[in-house]
PDB file of C-alpha atoms in Angstrom:
ATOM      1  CA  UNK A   1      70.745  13.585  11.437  1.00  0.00           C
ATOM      2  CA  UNK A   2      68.459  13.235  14.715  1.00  0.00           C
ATOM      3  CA  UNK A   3      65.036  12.681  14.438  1.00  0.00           C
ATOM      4  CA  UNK A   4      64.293  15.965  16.359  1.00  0.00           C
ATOM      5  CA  UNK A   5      66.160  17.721  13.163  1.00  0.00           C
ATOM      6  CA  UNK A   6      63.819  15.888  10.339  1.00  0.00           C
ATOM      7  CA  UNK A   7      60.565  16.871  12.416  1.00  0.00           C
ATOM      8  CA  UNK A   8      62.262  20.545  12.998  1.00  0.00           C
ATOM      9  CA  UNK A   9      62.946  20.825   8.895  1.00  0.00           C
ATOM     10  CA  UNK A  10      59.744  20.186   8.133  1.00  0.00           C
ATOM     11  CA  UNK A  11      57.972  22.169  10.475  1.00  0.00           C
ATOM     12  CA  UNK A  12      60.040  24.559   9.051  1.00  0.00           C
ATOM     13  CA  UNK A  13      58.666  23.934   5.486  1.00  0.00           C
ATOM     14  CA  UNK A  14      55.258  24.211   6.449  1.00  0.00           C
ATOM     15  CA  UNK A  15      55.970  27.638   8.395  1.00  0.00           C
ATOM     16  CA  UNK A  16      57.757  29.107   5.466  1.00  0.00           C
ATOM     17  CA  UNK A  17      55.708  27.940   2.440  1.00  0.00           C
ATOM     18  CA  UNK A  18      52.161  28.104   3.962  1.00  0.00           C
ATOM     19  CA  UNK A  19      51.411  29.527   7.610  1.00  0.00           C
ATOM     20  CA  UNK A  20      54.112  32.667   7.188  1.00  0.00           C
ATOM     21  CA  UNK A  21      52.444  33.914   3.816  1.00  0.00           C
ATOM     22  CA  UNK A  22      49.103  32.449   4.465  1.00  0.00           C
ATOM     23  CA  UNK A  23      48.778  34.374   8.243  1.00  0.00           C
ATOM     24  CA  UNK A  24      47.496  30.841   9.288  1.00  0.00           C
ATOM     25  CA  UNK A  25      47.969  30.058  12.849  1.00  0.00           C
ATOM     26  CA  UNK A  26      49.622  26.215  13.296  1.00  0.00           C
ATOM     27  CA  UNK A  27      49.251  24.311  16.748  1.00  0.00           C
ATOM     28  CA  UNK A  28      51.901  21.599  17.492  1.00  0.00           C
ATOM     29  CA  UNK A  29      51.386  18.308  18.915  1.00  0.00           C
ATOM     30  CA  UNK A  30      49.122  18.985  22.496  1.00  0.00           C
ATOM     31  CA  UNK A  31      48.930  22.087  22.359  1.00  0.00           C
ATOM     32  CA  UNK A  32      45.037  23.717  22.921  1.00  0.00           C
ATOM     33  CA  UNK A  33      42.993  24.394  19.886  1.00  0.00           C
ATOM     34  CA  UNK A  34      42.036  28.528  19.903  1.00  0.00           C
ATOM     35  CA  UNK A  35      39.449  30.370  21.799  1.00  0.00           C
ATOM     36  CA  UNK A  36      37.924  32.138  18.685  1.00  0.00           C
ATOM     37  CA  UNK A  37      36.502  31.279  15.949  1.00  0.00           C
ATOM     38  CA  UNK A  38      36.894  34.065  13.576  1.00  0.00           C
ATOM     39  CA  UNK A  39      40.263  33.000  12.102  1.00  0.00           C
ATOM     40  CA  UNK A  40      41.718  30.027  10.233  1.00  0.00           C
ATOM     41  CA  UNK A  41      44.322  27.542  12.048  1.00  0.00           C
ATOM     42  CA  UNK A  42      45.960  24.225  11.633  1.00  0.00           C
ATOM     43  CA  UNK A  43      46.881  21.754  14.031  1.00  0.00           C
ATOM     44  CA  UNK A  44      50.362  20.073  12.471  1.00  0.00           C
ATOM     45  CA  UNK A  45      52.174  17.048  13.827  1.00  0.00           C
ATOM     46  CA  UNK A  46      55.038  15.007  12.088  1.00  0.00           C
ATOM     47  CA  UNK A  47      55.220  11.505  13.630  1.00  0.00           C
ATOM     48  CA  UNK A  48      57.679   8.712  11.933  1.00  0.00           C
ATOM     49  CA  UNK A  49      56.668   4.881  11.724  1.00  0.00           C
ATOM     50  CA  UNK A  50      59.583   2.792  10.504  1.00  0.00           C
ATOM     51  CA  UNK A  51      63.255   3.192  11.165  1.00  0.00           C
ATOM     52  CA  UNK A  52      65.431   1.095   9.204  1.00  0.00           C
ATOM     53  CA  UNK A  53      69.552   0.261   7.885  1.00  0.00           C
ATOM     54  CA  UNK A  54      68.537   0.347   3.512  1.00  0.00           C
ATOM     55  CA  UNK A  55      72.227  -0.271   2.505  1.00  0.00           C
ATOM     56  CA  UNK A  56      75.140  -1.901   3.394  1.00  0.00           C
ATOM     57  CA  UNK A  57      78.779  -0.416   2.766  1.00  0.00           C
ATOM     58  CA  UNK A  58      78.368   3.566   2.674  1.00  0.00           C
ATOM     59  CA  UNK A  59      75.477   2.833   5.610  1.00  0.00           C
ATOM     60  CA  UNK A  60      72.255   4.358   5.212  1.00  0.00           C
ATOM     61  CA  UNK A  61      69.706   4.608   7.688  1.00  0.00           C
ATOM     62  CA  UNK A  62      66.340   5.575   6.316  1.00  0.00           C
ATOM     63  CA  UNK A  63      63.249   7.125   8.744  1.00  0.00           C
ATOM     64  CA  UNK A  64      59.769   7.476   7.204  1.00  0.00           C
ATOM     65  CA  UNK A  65      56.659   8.951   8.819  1.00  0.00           C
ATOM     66  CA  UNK A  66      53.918  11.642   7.639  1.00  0.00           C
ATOM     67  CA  UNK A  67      53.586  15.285   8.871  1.00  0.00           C
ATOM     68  CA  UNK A  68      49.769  15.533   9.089  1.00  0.00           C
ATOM     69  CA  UNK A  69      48.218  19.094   8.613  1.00  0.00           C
ATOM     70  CA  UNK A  70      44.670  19.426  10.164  1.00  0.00           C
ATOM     71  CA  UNK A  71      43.294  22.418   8.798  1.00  0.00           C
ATOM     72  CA  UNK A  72      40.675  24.754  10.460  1.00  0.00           C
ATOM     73  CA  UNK A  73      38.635  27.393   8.650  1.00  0.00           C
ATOM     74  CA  UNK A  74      35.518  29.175  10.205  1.00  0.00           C
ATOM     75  CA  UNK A  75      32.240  27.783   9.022  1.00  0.00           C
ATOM     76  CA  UNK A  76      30.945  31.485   8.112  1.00  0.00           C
ATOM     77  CA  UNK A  77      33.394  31.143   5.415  1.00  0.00           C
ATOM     78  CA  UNK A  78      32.264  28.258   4.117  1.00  0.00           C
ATOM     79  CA  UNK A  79      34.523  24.688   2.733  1.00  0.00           C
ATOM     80  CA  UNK A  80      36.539  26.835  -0.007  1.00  0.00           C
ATOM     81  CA  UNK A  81      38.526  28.109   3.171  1.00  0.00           C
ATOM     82  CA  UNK A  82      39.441  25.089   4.133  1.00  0.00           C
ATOM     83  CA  UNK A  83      39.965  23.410   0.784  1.00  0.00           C
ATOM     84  CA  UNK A  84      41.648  26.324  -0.833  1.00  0.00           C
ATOM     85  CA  UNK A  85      44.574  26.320   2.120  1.00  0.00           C
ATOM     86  CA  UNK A  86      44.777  22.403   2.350  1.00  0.00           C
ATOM     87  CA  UNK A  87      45.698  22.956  -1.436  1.00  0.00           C
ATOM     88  CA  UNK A  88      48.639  25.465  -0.540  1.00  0.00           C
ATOM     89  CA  UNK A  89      49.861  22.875   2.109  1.00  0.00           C
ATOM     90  CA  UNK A  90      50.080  19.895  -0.805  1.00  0.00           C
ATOM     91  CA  UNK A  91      51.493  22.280  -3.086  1.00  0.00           C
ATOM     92  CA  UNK A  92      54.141  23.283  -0.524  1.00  0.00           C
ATOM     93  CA  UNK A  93      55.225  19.326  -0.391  1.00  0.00           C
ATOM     94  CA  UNK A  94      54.296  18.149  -3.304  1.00  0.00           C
ATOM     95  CA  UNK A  95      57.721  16.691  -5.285  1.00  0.00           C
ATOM     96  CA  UNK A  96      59.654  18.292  -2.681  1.00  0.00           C
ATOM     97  CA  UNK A  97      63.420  16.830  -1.879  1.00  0.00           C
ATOM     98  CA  UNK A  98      65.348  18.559   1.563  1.00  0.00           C
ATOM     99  CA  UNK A  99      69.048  18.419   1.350  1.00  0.00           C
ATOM    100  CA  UNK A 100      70.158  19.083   5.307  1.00  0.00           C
ATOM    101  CA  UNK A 101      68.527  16.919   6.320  1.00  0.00           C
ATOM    102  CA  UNK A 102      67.785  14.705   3.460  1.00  0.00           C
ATOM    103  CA  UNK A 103      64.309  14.759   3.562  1.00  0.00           C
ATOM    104  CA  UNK A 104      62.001  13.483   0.159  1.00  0.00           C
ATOM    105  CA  UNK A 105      57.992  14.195   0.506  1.00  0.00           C
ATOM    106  CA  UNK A 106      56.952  11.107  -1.520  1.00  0.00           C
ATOM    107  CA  UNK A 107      54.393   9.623  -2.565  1.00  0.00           C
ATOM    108  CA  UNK A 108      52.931  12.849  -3.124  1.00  0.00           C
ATOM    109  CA  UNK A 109      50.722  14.703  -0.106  1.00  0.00           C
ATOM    110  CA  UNK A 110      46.869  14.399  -0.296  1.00  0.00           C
ATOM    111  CA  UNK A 111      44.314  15.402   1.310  1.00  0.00           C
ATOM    112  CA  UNK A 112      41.835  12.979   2.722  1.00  0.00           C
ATOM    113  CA  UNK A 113      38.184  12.327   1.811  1.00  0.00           C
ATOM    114  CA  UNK A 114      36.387  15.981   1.622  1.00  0.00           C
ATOM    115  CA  UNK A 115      36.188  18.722   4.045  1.00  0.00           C
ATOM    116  CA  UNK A 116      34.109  18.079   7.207  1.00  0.00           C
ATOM    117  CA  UNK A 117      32.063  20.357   9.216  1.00  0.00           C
ATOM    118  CA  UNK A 118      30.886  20.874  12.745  1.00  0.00           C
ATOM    119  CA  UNK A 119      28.818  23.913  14.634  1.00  0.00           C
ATOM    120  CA  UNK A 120      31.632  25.997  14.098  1.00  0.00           C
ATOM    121  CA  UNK A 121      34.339  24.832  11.961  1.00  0.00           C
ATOM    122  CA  UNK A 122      35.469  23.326   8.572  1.00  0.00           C
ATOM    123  CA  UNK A 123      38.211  20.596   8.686  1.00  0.00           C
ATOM    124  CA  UNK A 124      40.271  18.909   6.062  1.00  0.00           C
ATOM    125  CA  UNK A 125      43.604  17.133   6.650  1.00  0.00           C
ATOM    126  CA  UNK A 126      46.674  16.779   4.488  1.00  0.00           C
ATOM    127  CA  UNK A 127      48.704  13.624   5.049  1.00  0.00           C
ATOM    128  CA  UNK A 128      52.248  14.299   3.994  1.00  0.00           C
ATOM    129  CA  UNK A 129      54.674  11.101   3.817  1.00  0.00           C
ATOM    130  CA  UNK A 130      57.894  11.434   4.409  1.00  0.00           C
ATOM    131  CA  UNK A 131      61.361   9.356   3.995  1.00  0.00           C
ATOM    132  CA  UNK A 132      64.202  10.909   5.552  1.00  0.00           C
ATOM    133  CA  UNK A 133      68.042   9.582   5.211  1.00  0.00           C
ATOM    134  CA  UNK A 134      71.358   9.560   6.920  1.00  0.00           C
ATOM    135  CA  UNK A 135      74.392   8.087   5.948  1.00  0.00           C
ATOM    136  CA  UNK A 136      77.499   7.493   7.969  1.00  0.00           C
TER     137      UNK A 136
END
């Protein structure tokens, strides 16, 4: 399992459990924020911190990291937006295991402190940590 494979699986996740059904635009990584405000989006990046051998033998090479979801909502529609879709994103991960690759979302996503506002938007981010595995 390649690292480029855990952060594609759980792009994936999010896509399929929350920005598919939800219509919600997500930006990767650098990409520009949009031009209008009308509609809600989330800026989602996976990064990994620690890459370490957990087990001798049957080797097993374990990666952790968190996806973080950034969510956007337009401040005409107030913090529910935000807070109600930040909700879909920890219930997405929440107690989740991935078999290929072997992906576990644990502890448990959260999202952090309360939703934020500016002139135009309403913010609040999900951290989602991650532990991925390979064994050869």
């Amino acid at each position: 399992m390649t690292q480029s494979s855990i952060i594609q699986a759980i792009r994936t996740r999010m896509d399929a459990q929350v920005s598919t059904p939800e219509s919600l635009r997500v930006i990767h990584d650098n990409a520009p924020e949009p031009t209008s405000v009308v509609q809600s989006w989330c800026r989602f990046t996976v990064q990994t911190d620690n890459h370490e051998q957990v087990s001798q033998g049957q080797v097993r090479y374990r990666m952790t990291g968190a996806a973080t979801a950034i969510i956007f909502s337009p401040i005409a529609k107030g913090d529910a937006a935000v807070l109600a879709l930040a909700d879909k994103v920890v219930t997405a991960f929440r107690g989740v295991s991935l078999t290929s690759p072997d992906i576990t979302f644990s502890p448990a996503p959260g999202v952090l402190g309360v939703s934020e506002q500016d002139e135009a938007w309403c913010k609040s981010t999900v951290r989602i940590p991650f532990r991925a595995d390979t064994v050869v």
